[in-house]
Amino acid sequence: NSYSGIRGKAITFYGNDGVCLFKYFVYSNDPQLFYSWFILGTNFTCFVFISYSYMCVTYISTRSSAGLANSRATHRQLTARNQKLQRKITIIITTDFLCWLPFIIISFLHTL
């Protein structure tokens, strides 16, 4: 392989990436196809698990805060705190989704 006149090594399963990423863009006749699908499936499963865990944190926090509110002022403070927590969790899940799901879909479609 040649990159701008510089001769490179052949691409192995871990590719020529500097961060040791596996070769995620494989063809349908590539022997590493099922391993790549396994890694992508594991990645997607982790995303679903992390999203579910964050939703549980939000639910438990909201539920426990409802039992703590003994006055109107405390209720407002807890509501504001829960909204802030929900906003942070939404940002975390959304950025994770926007980063990884397109990568998983493109890698999967590349193998078809």
PDB file of N, CA and C in Angstrom:
ATOM      1  N   ASN A   1       0.842  -1.191   0.000  1.00  0.00           N
ATOM      2  CA  ASN A   1       0.000   0.000   0.000  1.00  0.00           C
ATOM      3  C   ASN A   1       0.879   1.243   0.000  1.00  0.00           C
ATOM      4  N   SER A   2       0.404   2.265  -0.659  1.00  0.00           N
ATOM      5  CA  SER A   2       1.155   3.507  -0.704  1.00  0.00           C
ATOM      6  C   SER A   2       0.251   4.665  -0.294  1.00  0.00           C
ATOM      7  N   TYR A   3       0.742   5.469   0.622  1.00  0.00           N
ATOM      8  CA  TYR A   3       0.004   6.644   1.080  1.00  0.00           C
ATOM      9  C   TYR A   3       0.845   7.872   0.755  1.00  0.00           C
ATOM     10  N   SER A   4       0.446   8.619  -0.233  1.00  0.00           N
ATOM     11  CA  SER A   4       1.162   9.825  -0.659  1.00  0.00           C
ATOM     12  C   SER A   4       2.633   9.543  -0.938  1.00  0.00           C
ATOM     13  N   GLY A   5       2.907   8.425  -1.585  1.00  0.00           N
ATOM     14  CA  GLY A   5       4.277   8.091  -1.932  1.00  0.00           C
ATOM     15  C   GLY A   5       5.036   7.373  -0.837  1.00  0.00           C
ATOM     16  N   ILE A   6       4.438   7.224   0.342  1.00  0.00           N
ATOM     17  CA  ILE A   6       5.086   6.515   1.444  1.00  0.00           C
ATOM     18  C   ILE A   6       4.563   5.094   1.459  1.00  0.00           C
ATOM     19  N   ARG A   7       5.456   4.169   1.382  1.00  0.00           N
ATOM     20  CA  ARG A   7       5.056   2.758   1.356  1.00  0.00           C
ATOM     21  C   ARG A   7       4.667   2.310   2.762  1.00  0.00           C
ATOM     22  N   GLY A   8       3.482   1.736   2.885  1.00  0.00           N
ATOM     23  CA  GLY A   8       2.994   1.288   4.184  1.00  0.00           C
ATOM     24  C   GLY A   8       2.932  -0.215   4.273  1.00  0.00           C
ATOM     25  N   LYS A   9       2.661  -0.699   5.448  1.00  0.00           N
ATOM     26  CA  LYS A   9       2.528  -2.133   5.667  1.00  0.00           C
ATOM     27  C   LYS A   9       1.140  -2.578   5.238  1.00  0.00           C
ATOM     28  N   ALA A  10       0.996  -3.876   5.009  1.00  0.00           N
ATOM     29  CA  ALA A  10      -0.314  -4.429   4.690  1.00  0.00           C
ATOM     30  C   ALA A  10      -1.220  -4.288   5.910  1.00  0.00           C
ATOM     31  N   ILE A  11      -2.486  -4.080   5.662  1.00  0.00           N
ATOM     32  CA  ILE A  11      -3.436  -3.909   6.753  1.00  0.00           C
ATOM     33  C   ILE A  11      -3.735  -5.272   7.361  1.00  0.00           C
ATOM     34  N   THR A  12      -3.493  -5.401   8.645  1.00  0.00           N
ATOM     35  CA  THR A  12      -3.797  -6.627   9.371  1.00  0.00           C
ATOM     36  C   THR A  12      -5.177  -6.480   9.996  1.00  0.00           C
ATOM     37  N   PHE A  13      -5.552  -7.443  10.829  1.00  0.00           N
ATOM     38  CA  PHE A  13      -6.885  -7.374  11.432  1.00  0.00           C
ATOM     39  C   PHE A  13      -7.051  -6.108  12.247  1.00  0.00           C
ATOM     40  N   TYR A  14      -6.026  -5.660  12.938  1.00  0.00           N
ATOM     41  CA  TYR A  14      -6.123  -4.437  13.726  1.00  0.00           C
ATOM     42  C   TYR A  14      -5.815  -3.193  12.903  1.00  0.00           C
ATOM     43  N   GLY A  15      -5.652  -3.342  11.622  1.00  0.00           N
ATOM     44  CA  GLY A  15      -5.499  -2.216  10.724  1.00  0.00           C
ATOM     45  C   GLY A  15      -4.234  -1.426  10.965  1.00  0.00           C
ATOM     46  N   ASN A  16      -4.194  -0.264  10.416  1.00  0.00           N
ATOM     47  CA  ASN A  16      -3.061   0.634  10.585  1.00  0.00           C
ATOM     48  C   ASN A  16      -3.411   1.791  11.513  1.00  0.00           C
ATOM     49  N   ASP A  17      -4.435   1.616  12.325  1.00  0.00           N
ATOM     50  CA  ASP A  17      -4.833   2.661  13.262  1.00  0.00           C
ATOM     51  C   ASP A  17      -3.842   2.733  14.417  1.00  0.00           C
ATOM     52  N   GLY A  18      -3.624   3.922  14.888  1.00  0.00           N
ATOM     53  CA  GLY A  18      -2.708   4.119  15.998  1.00  0.00           C
ATOM     54  C   GLY A  18      -3.297   3.757  17.343  1.00  0.00           C
ATOM     55  N   VAL A  19      -4.583   3.490  17.404  1.00  0.00           N
ATOM     56  CA  VAL A  19      -5.220   3.181  18.687  1.00  0.00           C
ATOM     57  C   VAL A  19      -5.669   1.731  18.758  1.00  0.00           C
ATOM     58  N   CYS A  20      -5.136   0.882  17.933  1.00  0.00           N
ATOM     59  CA  CYS A  20      -5.406  -0.566  17.943  1.00  0.00           C
ATOM     60  C   CYS A  20      -6.881  -0.905  17.772  1.00  0.00           C
ATOM     61  N   LEU A  21      -7.548  -0.199  16.906  1.00  0.00           N
ATOM     62  CA  LEU A  21      -8.924  -0.555  16.591  1.00  0.00           C
ATOM     63  C   LEU A  21      -8.910  -1.760  15.668  1.00  0.00           C
ATOM     64  N   PHE A  22      -9.887  -2.620  15.832  1.00  0.00           N
ATOM     65  CA  PHE A  22      -9.973  -3.755  14.934  1.00  0.00           C
ATOM     66  C   PHE A  22     -10.418  -3.282  13.549  1.00  0.00           C
ATOM     67  N   LYS A  23     -10.216  -4.123  12.568  1.00  0.00           N
ATOM     68  CA  LYS A  23     -10.587  -3.780  11.190  1.00  0.00           C
ATOM     69  C   LYS A  23     -12.105  -3.906  11.074  1.00  0.00           C
ATOM     70  N   TYR A  24     -12.807  -2.799  11.261  1.00  0.00           N
ATOM     71  CA  TYR A  24     -14.262  -2.809  11.341  1.00  0.00           C
ATOM     72  C   TYR A  24     -14.925  -2.775   9.977  1.00  0.00           C
ATOM     73  N   PHE A  25     -14.254  -2.311   8.954  1.00  0.00           N
ATOM     74  CA  PHE A  25     -14.827  -2.307   7.611  1.00  0.00           C
ATOM     75  C   PHE A  25     -14.351  -3.553   6.884  1.00  0.00           C
ATOM     76  N   VAL A  26     -15.066  -4.650   7.066  1.00  0.00           N
ATOM     77  CA  VAL A  26     -14.700  -5.913   6.437  1.00  0.00           C
ATOM     78  C   VAL A  26     -15.694  -6.209   5.321  1.00  0.00           C
ATOM     79  N   TYR A  27     -15.292  -7.068   4.417  1.00  0.00           N
ATOM     80  CA  TYR A  27     -16.160  -7.480   3.319  1.00  0.00           C
ATOM     81  C   TYR A  27     -16.856  -8.782   3.682  1.00  0.00           C
ATOM     82  N   SER A  28     -17.876  -9.142   2.930  1.00  0.00           N
ATOM     83  CA  SER A  28     -18.672 -10.329   3.255  1.00  0.00           C
ATOM     84  C   SER A  28     -17.872 -11.624   3.142  1.00  0.00           C
ATOM     85  N   ASN A  29     -16.777 -11.625   2.398  1.00  0.00           N
ATOM     86  CA  ASN A  29     -15.958 -12.841   2.283  1.00  0.00           C
ATOM     87  C   ASN A  29     -14.730 -12.808   3.193  1.00  0.00           C
ATOM     88  N   ASP A  30     -14.626 -11.826   4.045  1.00  0.00           N
ATOM     89  CA  ASP A  30     -13.494 -11.688   4.966  1.00  0.00           C
ATOM     90  C   ASP A  30     -13.616 -12.704   6.102  1.00  0.00           C
ATOM     91  N   PRO A  31     -12.547 -13.407   6.452  1.00  0.00           N
ATOM     92  CA  PRO A  31     -12.637 -14.405   7.529  1.00  0.00           C
ATOM     93  C   PRO A  31     -12.943 -13.797   8.900  1.00  0.00           C
ATOM     94  N   GLN A  32     -12.682 -12.513   9.092  1.00  0.00           N
ATOM     95  CA  GLN A  32     -12.954 -11.867  10.378  1.00  0.00           C
ATOM     96  C   GLN A  32     -14.351 -11.269  10.456  1.00  0.00           C
ATOM     97  N   LEU A  33     -15.211 -11.595   9.513  1.00  0.00           N
ATOM     98  CA  LEU A  33     -16.547 -11.003   9.455  1.00  0.00           C
ATOM     99  C   LEU A  33     -17.327 -11.223  10.744  1.00  0.00           C
ATOM    100  N   PHE A  34     -17.389 -12.460  11.214  1.00  0.00           N
ATOM    101  CA  PHE A  34     -18.199 -12.752  12.395  1.00  0.00           C
ATOM    102  C   PHE A  34     -17.591 -12.148  13.657  1.00  0.00           C
ATOM    103  N   TYR A  35     -16.276 -12.079  13.722  1.00  0.00           N
ATOM    104  CA  TYR A  35     -15.636 -11.424  14.857  1.00  0.00           C
ATOM    105  C   TYR A  35     -15.982  -9.933  14.864  1.00  0.00           C
ATOM    106  N   SER A  36     -15.958  -9.308  13.702  1.00  0.00           N
ATOM    107  CA  SER A  36     -16.323  -7.894  13.613  1.00  0.00           C
ATOM    108  C   SER A  36     -17.768  -7.679  14.023  1.00  0.00           C
ATOM    109  N   TRP A  37     -18.659  -8.550  13.566  1.00  0.00           N
ATOM    110  CA  TRP A  37     -20.067  -8.444  13.969  1.00  0.00           C
ATOM    111  C   TRP A  37     -20.210  -8.631  15.474  1.00  0.00           C
ATOM    112  N   PHE A  38     -19.431  -9.559  16.033  1.00  0.00           N
ATOM    113  CA  PHE A  38     -19.478  -9.788  17.468  1.00  0.00           C
ATOM    114  C   PHE A  38     -19.046  -8.535  18.238  1.00  0.00           C
ATOM    115  N   ILE A  39     -17.967  -7.916  17.798  1.00  0.00           N
ATOM    116  CA  ILE A  39     -17.478  -6.695  18.458  1.00  0.00           C
ATOM    117  C   ILE A  39     -18.508  -5.574  18.330  1.00  0.00           C
ATOM    118  N   LEU A  40     -19.073  -5.399  17.129  1.00  0.00           N
ATOM    119  CA  LEU A  40     -20.083  -4.354  16.934  1.00  0.00           C
ATOM    120  C   LEU A  40     -21.339  -4.648  17.744  1.00  0.00           C
ATOM    121  N   GLY A  41     -21.744  -5.914  17.808  1.00  0.00           N
ATOM    122  CA  GLY A  41     -22.908  -6.289  18.618  1.00  0.00           C
ATOM    123  C   GLY A  41     -22.664  -6.056  20.097  1.00  0.00           C
ATOM    124  N   THR A  42     -21.457  -6.371  20.550  1.00  0.00           N
ATOM    125  CA  THR A  42     -21.098  -6.118  21.945  1.00  0.00           C
ATOM    126  C   THR A  42     -21.126  -4.625  22.235  1.00  0.00           C
ATOM    127  N   ASN A  43     -20.624  -3.830  21.311  1.00  0.00           N
ATOM    128  CA  ASN A  43     -20.629  -2.376  21.456  1.00  0.00           C
ATOM    129  C   ASN A  43     -22.069  -1.862  21.566  1.00  0.00           C
ATOM    130  N   PHE A  44     -22.944  -2.350  20.705  1.00  0.00           N
ATOM    131  CA  PHE A  44     -24.339  -1.924  20.736  1.00  0.00           C
ATOM    132  C   PHE A  44     -25.016  -2.379  22.032  1.00  0.00           C
ATOM    133  N   THR A  45     -24.725  -3.609  22.467  1.00  0.00           N
ATOM    134  CA  THR A  45     -25.292  -4.118  23.713  1.00  0.00           C
ATOM    135  C   THR A  45     -24.845  -3.267  24.902  1.00  0.00           C
ATOM    136  N   CYS A  46     -23.588  -2.883  24.923  1.00  0.00           N
ATOM    137  CA  CYS A  46     -23.086  -2.006  25.992  1.00  0.00           C
ATOM    138  C   CYS A  46     -23.796  -0.654  25.967  1.00  0.00           C
ATOM    139  N   PHE A  47     -24.025  -0.118  24.773  1.00  0.00           N
ATOM    140  CA  PHE A  47     -24.751   1.151  24.658  1.00  0.00           C
ATOM    141  C   PHE A  47     -26.153   1.026  25.249  1.00  0.00           C
ATOM    142  N   VAL A  48     -26.851  -0.050  24.921  1.00  0.00           N
ATOM    143  CA  VAL A  48     -28.206  -0.259  25.443  1.00  0.00           C
ATOM    144  C   VAL A  48     -28.165  -0.407  26.964  1.00  0.00           C
ATOM    145  N   PHE A  49     -27.212  -1.168  27.491  1.00  0.00           N
ATOM    146  CA  PHE A  49     -27.096  -1.367  28.932  1.00  0.00           C
ATOM    147  C   PHE A  49     -26.792  -0.054  29.653  1.00  0.00           C
ATOM    148  N   ILE A  50     -25.865   0.730  29.117  1.00  0.00           N
ATOM    149  CA  ILE A  50     -25.519   2.020  29.728  1.00  0.00           C
ATOM    150  C   ILE A  50     -26.723   2.960  29.705  1.00  0.00           C
ATOM    151  N   SER A  51     -27.432   3.001  28.590  1.00  0.00           N
ATOM    152  CA  SER A  51     -28.627   3.853  28.503  1.00  0.00           C
ATOM    153  C   SER A  51     -29.672   3.418  29.521  1.00  0.00           C
ATOM    154  N   TYR A  52     -29.900   2.126  29.629  1.00  0.00           N
ATOM    155  CA  TYR A  52     -30.861   1.602  30.598  1.00  0.00           C
ATOM    156  C   TYR A  52     -30.436   1.944  32.029  1.00  0.00           C
ATOM    157  N   SER A  53     -29.154   1.827  32.316  1.00  0.00           N
ATOM    158  CA  SER A  53     -28.653   2.141  33.655  1.00  0.00           C
ATOM    159  C   SER A  53     -28.863   3.610  34.005  1.00  0.00           C
ATOM    160  N   TYR A  54     -28.588   4.483  33.059  1.00  0.00           N
ATOM    161  CA  TYR A  54     -28.805   5.912  33.303  1.00  0.00           C
ATOM    162  C   TYR A  54     -30.290   6.224  33.505  1.00  0.00           C
ATOM    163  N   MET A  55     -31.152   5.553  32.773  1.00  0.00           N
ATOM    164  CA  MET A  55     -32.587   5.755  32.970  1.00  0.00           C
ATOM    165  C   MET A  55     -33.013   5.287  34.355  1.00  0.00           C
ATOM    166  N   CYS A  56     -32.421   4.193  34.826  1.00  0.00           N
ATOM    167  CA  CYS A  56     -32.715   3.708  36.183  1.00  0.00           C
ATOM    168  C   CYS A  56     -32.250   4.710  37.226  1.00  0.00           C
ATOM    169  N   VAL A  57     -31.076   5.295  37.025  1.00  0.00           N
ATOM    170  CA  VAL A  57     -30.567   6.316  37.949  1.00  0.00           C
ATOM    171  C   VAL A  57     -31.537   7.493  38.010  1.00  0.00           C
ATOM    172  N   THR A  58     -32.010   7.934  36.859  1.00  0.00           N
ATOM    173  CA  THR A  58     -32.961   9.042  36.815  1.00  0.00           C
ATOM    174  C   THR A  58     -34.250   8.690  37.537  1.00  0.00           C
ATOM    175  N   TYR A  59     -34.771   7.517  37.283  1.00  0.00           N
ATOM    176  CA  TYR A  59     -36.028   7.088  37.903  1.00  0.00           C
ATOM    177  C   TYR A  59     -35.885   6.980  39.418  1.00  0.00           C
ATOM    178  N   ILE A  60     -34.820   6.349  39.882  1.00  0.00           N
ATOM    179  CA  ILE A  60     -34.618   6.177  41.323  1.00  0.00           C
ATOM    180  C   ILE A  60     -34.385   7.519  42.003  1.00  0.00           C
ATOM    181  N   SER A  61     -33.648   8.399  41.369  1.00  0.00           N
ATOM    182  CA  SER A  61     -33.401   9.724  41.937  1.00  0.00           C
ATOM    183  C   SER A  61     -34.697  10.522  42.064  1.00  0.00           C
ATOM    184  N   THR A  62     -35.516  10.483  41.030  1.00  0.00           N
ATOM    185  CA  THR A  62     -36.791  11.207  41.061  1.00  0.00           C
ATOM    186  C   THR A  62     -37.712  10.625  42.123  1.00  0.00           C
ATOM    187  N   ARG A  63     -37.749   9.319  42.207  1.00  0.00           N
ATOM    188  CA  ARG A  63     -38.616   8.654  43.177  1.00  0.00           C
ATOM    189  C   ARG A  63     -38.175   8.913  44.618  1.00  0.00           C
ATOM    190  N   SER A  64     -36.879   8.864  44.860  1.00  0.00           N
ATOM    191  CA  SER A  64     -36.392   9.104  46.224  1.00  0.00           C
ATOM    192  C   SER A  64     -36.535  10.569  46.617  1.00  0.00           C
ATOM    193  N   SER A  65     -36.428  11.473  45.666  1.00  0.00           N
ATOM    194  CA  SER A  65     -36.597  12.892  45.960  1.00  0.00           C
ATOM    195  C   SER A  65     -38.030  13.216  46.335  1.00  0.00           C
ATOM    196  N   ALA A  66     -38.971  12.512  45.743  1.00  0.00           N
ATOM    197  CA  ALA A  66     -40.377  12.762  46.061  1.00  0.00           C
ATOM    198  C   ALA A  66     -40.669  12.450  47.525  1.00  0.00           C
ATOM    199  N   GLY A  67     -39.996  11.458  48.081  1.00  0.00           N
ATOM    200  CA  GLY A  67     -40.194  11.116  49.486  1.00  0.00           C
ATOM    201  C   GLY A  67     -39.499  12.078  50.432  1.00  0.00           C
ATOM    202  N   LEU A  68     -38.503  12.808  49.968  1.00  0.00           N
ATOM    203  CA  LEU A  68     -37.763  13.739  50.821  1.00  0.00           C
ATOM    204  C   LEU A  68     -38.413  15.108  50.946  1.00  0.00           C
ATOM    205  N   ALA A  69     -39.197  15.461  49.983  1.00  0.00           N
ATOM    206  CA  ALA A  69     -39.771  16.813  49.962  1.00  0.00           C
ATOM    207  C   ALA A  69     -40.826  16.948  51.052  1.00  0.00           C
ATOM    208  N   ASN A  70     -40.508  17.751  52.077  1.00  0.00           N
ATOM    209  CA  ASN A  70     -41.469  17.975  53.152  1.00  0.00           C
ATOM    210  C   ASN A  70     -42.032  19.386  53.136  1.00  0.00           C
ATOM    211  N   SER A  71     -41.465  20.240  52.315  1.00  0.00           N
ATOM    212  CA  SER A  71     -41.998  21.591  52.176  1.00  0.00           C
ATOM    213  C   SER A  71     -41.960  21.991  50.711  1.00  0.00           C
ATOM    214  N   ARG A  72     -42.651  23.074  50.409  1.00  0.00           N
ATOM    215  CA  ARG A  72     -42.704  23.549  49.028  1.00  0.00           C
ATOM    216  C   ARG A  72     -41.335  23.995  48.522  1.00  0.00           C
ATOM    217  N   ALA A  73     -40.568  24.672  49.372  1.00  0.00           N
ATOM    218  CA  ALA A  73     -39.239  25.156  48.977  1.00  0.00           C
ATOM    219  C   ALA A  73     -38.306  23.972  48.710  1.00  0.00           C
ATOM    220  N   THR A  74     -38.356  22.974  49.573  1.00  0.00           N
ATOM    221  CA  THR A  74     -37.526  21.788  49.373  1.00  0.00           C
ATOM    222  C   THR A  74     -37.921  21.066  48.100  1.00  0.00           C
ATOM    223  N   HIS A  75     -39.221  20.999  47.852  1.00  0.00           N
ATOM    224  CA  HIS A  75     -39.714  20.340  46.642  1.00  0.00           C
ATOM    225  C   HIS A  75     -39.183  21.038  45.391  1.00  0.00           C
ATOM    226  N   ARG A  76     -39.175  22.371  45.397  1.00  0.00           N
ATOM    227  CA  ARG A  76     -38.655  23.120  44.248  1.00  0.00           C
ATOM    228  C   ARG A  76     -37.162  22.871  44.054  1.00  0.00           C
ATOM    229  N   GLN A  77     -36.408  22.829  45.167  1.00  0.00           N
ATOM    230  CA  GLN A  77     -34.972  22.583  45.075  1.00  0.00           C
ATOM    231  C   GLN A  77     -34.696  21.184  44.524  1.00  0.00           C
ATOM    232  N   LEU A  78     -35.447  20.205  45.009  1.00  0.00           N
ATOM    233  CA  LEU A  78     -35.253  18.837  44.528  1.00  0.00           C
ATOM    234  C   LEU A  78     -35.660  18.694  43.070  1.00  0.00           C
ATOM    235  N   THR A  79     -36.722  19.376  42.685  1.00  0.00           N
ATOM    236  CA  THR A  79     -37.151  19.336  41.286  1.00  0.00           C
ATOM    237  C   THR A  79     -36.082  19.945  40.382  1.00  0.00           C
ATOM    238  N   ALA A  80     -35.515  21.068  40.813  1.00  0.00           N
ATOM    239  CA  ALA A  80     -34.454  21.711  40.026  1.00  0.00           C
ATOM    240  C   ALA A  80     -33.235  20.792  39.929  1.00  0.00           C
ATOM    241  N   ARG A  81     -32.889  20.128  41.046  1.00  0.00           N
ATOM    242  CA  ARG A  81     -31.748  19.218  41.040  1.00  0.00           C
ATOM    243  C   ARG A  81     -31.996  18.032  40.113  1.00  0.00           C
ATOM    244  N   ASN A  82     -33.215  17.484  40.159  1.00  0.00           N
ATOM    245  CA  ASN A  82     -33.549  16.353  39.292  1.00  0.00           C
ATOM    246  C   ASN A  82     -33.550  16.749  37.824  1.00  0.00           C
ATOM    247  N   GLN A  83     -34.021  17.940  37.517  1.00  0.00           N
ATOM    248  CA  GLN A  83     -34.007  18.403  36.127  1.00  0.00           C
ATOM    249  C   GLN A  83     -32.574  18.559  35.626  1.00  0.00           C
ATOM    250  N   LYS A  84     -31.710  19.063  36.503  1.00  0.00           N
ATOM    251  CA  LYS A  84     -30.298  19.206  36.129  1.00  0.00           C
ATOM    252  C   LYS A  84     -29.668  17.830  35.882  1.00  0.00           C
ATOM    253  N   LEU A  85     -29.969  16.874  36.754  1.00  0.00           N
ATOM    254  CA  LEU A  85     -29.464  15.512  36.588  1.00  0.00           C
ATOM    255  C   LEU A  85     -29.990  14.891  35.295  1.00  0.00           C
ATOM    256  N   GLN A  86     -31.272  15.061  35.038  1.00  0.00           N
ATOM    257  CA  GLN A  86     -31.863  14.511  33.815  1.00  0.00           C
ATOM    258  C   GLN A  86     -31.251  15.132  32.577  1.00  0.00           C
ATOM    259  N   ARG A  87     -30.957  16.420  32.617  1.00  0.00           N
ATOM    260  CA  ARG A  87     -30.331  17.090  31.480  1.00  0.00           C
ATOM    261  C   ARG A  87     -28.936  16.510  31.217  1.00  0.00           C
ATOM    262  N   LYS A  88     -28.161  16.298  32.289  1.00  0.00           N
ATOM    263  CA  LYS A  88     -26.817  15.730  32.129  1.00  0.00           C
ATOM    264  C   LYS A  88     -26.883  14.313  31.571  1.00  0.00           C
ATOM    265  N   ILE A  89     -27.793  13.513  32.095  1.00  0.00           N
ATOM    266  CA  ILE A  89     -27.927  12.140  31.620  1.00  0.00           C
ATOM    267  C   ILE A  89     -28.375  12.112  30.169  1.00  0.00           C
ATOM    268  N   THR A  90     -29.286  12.994  29.805  1.00  0.00           N
ATOM    269  CA  THR A  90     -29.742  13.074  28.415  1.00  0.00           C
ATOM    270  C   THR A  90     -28.586  13.436  27.485  1.00  0.00           C
ATOM    271  N   ILE A  91     -27.747  14.356  27.911  1.00  0.00           N
ATOM    272  CA  ILE A  91     -26.588  14.749  27.098  1.00  0.00           C
ATOM    273  C   ILE A  91     -25.625  13.574  26.942  1.00  0.00           C
ATOM    274  N   ILE A  92     -25.380  12.842  28.023  1.00  0.00           N
ATOM    275  CA  ILE A  92     -24.466  11.695  27.966  1.00  0.00           C
ATOM    276  C   ILE A  92     -24.994  10.634  27.007  1.00  0.00           C
ATOM    277  N   ILE A  93     -26.269  10.279  27.149  1.00  0.00           N
ATOM    278  CA  ILE A  93     -26.855   9.243  26.293  1.00  0.00           C
ATOM    279  C   ILE A  93     -26.900   9.699  24.837  1.00  0.00           C
ATOM    280  N   THR A  94     -27.274  10.951  24.606  1.00  0.00           N
ATOM    281  CA  THR A  94     -27.385  11.471  23.240  1.00  0.00           C
ATOM    282  C   THR A  94     -26.023  11.507  22.548  1.00  0.00           C
ATOM    283  N   THR A  95     -24.996  11.982  23.252  1.00  0.00           N
ATOM    284  CA  THR A  95     -23.673  12.030  22.619  1.00  0.00           C
ATOM    285  C   THR A  95     -23.143  10.626  22.361  1.00  0.00           C
ATOM    286  N   ASP A  96     -23.387   9.711  23.282  1.00  0.00           N
ATOM    287  CA  ASP A  96     -22.976   8.323  23.058  1.00  0.00           C
ATOM    288  C   ASP A  96     -23.701   7.745  21.843  1.00  0.00           C
ATOM    289  N   PHE A  97     -24.991   8.006  21.755  1.00  0.00           N
ATOM    290  CA  PHE A  97     -25.796   7.541  20.620  1.00  0.00           C
ATOM    291  C   PHE A  97     -25.289   8.139  19.315  1.00  0.00           C
ATOM    292  N   LEU A  98     -25.073   9.448  19.298  1.00  0.00           N
ATOM    293  CA  LEU A  98     -24.638  10.117  18.070  1.00  0.00           C
ATOM    294  C   LEU A  98     -23.237   9.706  17.632  1.00  0.00           C
ATOM    295  N   CYS A  99     -22.406   9.295  18.574  1.00  0.00           N
ATOM    296  CA  CYS A  99     -21.044   8.862  18.223  1.00  0.00           C
ATOM    297  C   CYS A  99     -20.998   7.416  17.746  1.00  0.00           C
ATOM    298  N   TRP A 100     -21.680   6.519  18.449  1.00  0.00           N
ATOM    299  CA  TRP A 100     -21.482   5.102  18.195  1.00  0.00           C
ATOM    300  C   TRP A 100     -22.487   4.467  17.257  1.00  0.00           C
ATOM    301  N   LEU A 101     -23.732   4.858  17.311  1.00  0.00           N
ATOM    302  CA  LEU A 101     -24.718   4.192  16.468  1.00  0.00           C
ATOM    303  C   LEU A 101     -24.438   4.362  14.974  1.00  0.00           C
ATOM    304  N   PRO A 102     -24.104   5.559  14.495  1.00  0.00           N
ATOM    305  CA  PRO A 102     -23.765   5.662  13.066  1.00  0.00           C
ATOM    306  C   PRO A 102     -22.561   4.788  12.680  1.00  0.00           C
ATOM    307  N   PHE A 103     -21.574   4.717  13.554  1.00  0.00           N
ATOM    308  CA  PHE A 103     -20.399   3.876  13.310  1.00  0.00           C
ATOM    309  C   PHE A 103     -20.800   2.410  13.205  1.00  0.00           C
ATOM    310  N   ILE A 104     -21.650   1.960  14.114  1.00  0.00           N
ATOM    311  CA  ILE A 104     -22.094   0.566  14.095  1.00  0.00           C
ATOM    312  C   ILE A 104     -22.895   0.280  12.824  1.00  0.00           C
ATOM    313  N   ILE A 105     -23.793   1.181  12.453  1.00  0.00           N
ATOM    314  CA  ILE A 105     -24.631   0.983  11.269  1.00  0.00           C
ATOM    315  C   ILE A 105     -23.776   0.965  10.003  1.00  0.00           C
ATOM    316  N   ILE A 106     -22.866   1.918   9.877  1.00  0.00           N
ATOM    317  CA  ILE A 106     -22.017   1.984   8.682  1.00  0.00           C
ATOM    318  C   ILE A 106     -21.122   0.746   8.589  1.00  0.00           C
ATOM    319  N   SER A 107     -20.563   0.327   9.715  1.00  0.00           N
ATOM    320  CA  SER A 107     -19.715  -0.867   9.705  1.00  0.00           C
ATOM    321  C   SER A 107     -20.523  -2.104   9.316  1.00  0.00           C
ATOM    322  N   PHE A 108     -21.743  -2.201   9.844  1.00  0.00           N
ATOM    323  CA  PHE A 108     -22.587  -3.349   9.509  1.00  0.00           C
ATOM    324  C   PHE A 108     -22.990  -3.322   8.026  1.00  0.00           C
ATOM    325  N   LEU A 109     -23.386  -2.156   7.523  1.00  0.00           N
ATOM    326  CA  LEU A 109     -23.788  -2.046   6.121  1.00  0.00           C
ATOM    327  C   LEU A 109     -22.617  -2.320   5.170  1.00  0.00           C
ATOM    328  N   HIS A 110     -21.416  -2.016   5.608  1.00  0.00           N
ATOM    329  CA  HIS A 110     -20.235  -2.251   4.779  1.00  0.00           C
ATOM    330  C   HIS A 110     -20.021  -3.741   4.543  1.00  0.00           C
ATOM    331  N   THR A 111     -20.481  -4.582   5.469  1.00  0.00           N
ATOM    332  CA  THR A 111     -20.280  -6.022   5.338  1.00  0.00           C
ATOM    333  C   THR A 111     -21.317  -6.678   4.444  1.00  0.00           C
ATOM    334  N   LEU A 112     -22.384  -5.983   4.139  1.00  0.00           N
ATOM    335  CA  LEU A 112     -23.449  -6.588   3.300  1.00  0.00           C
ATOM    336  C   LEU A 112     -23.063  -6.678   1.851  1.00  0.00           C
TER     337      LEU A 112
END
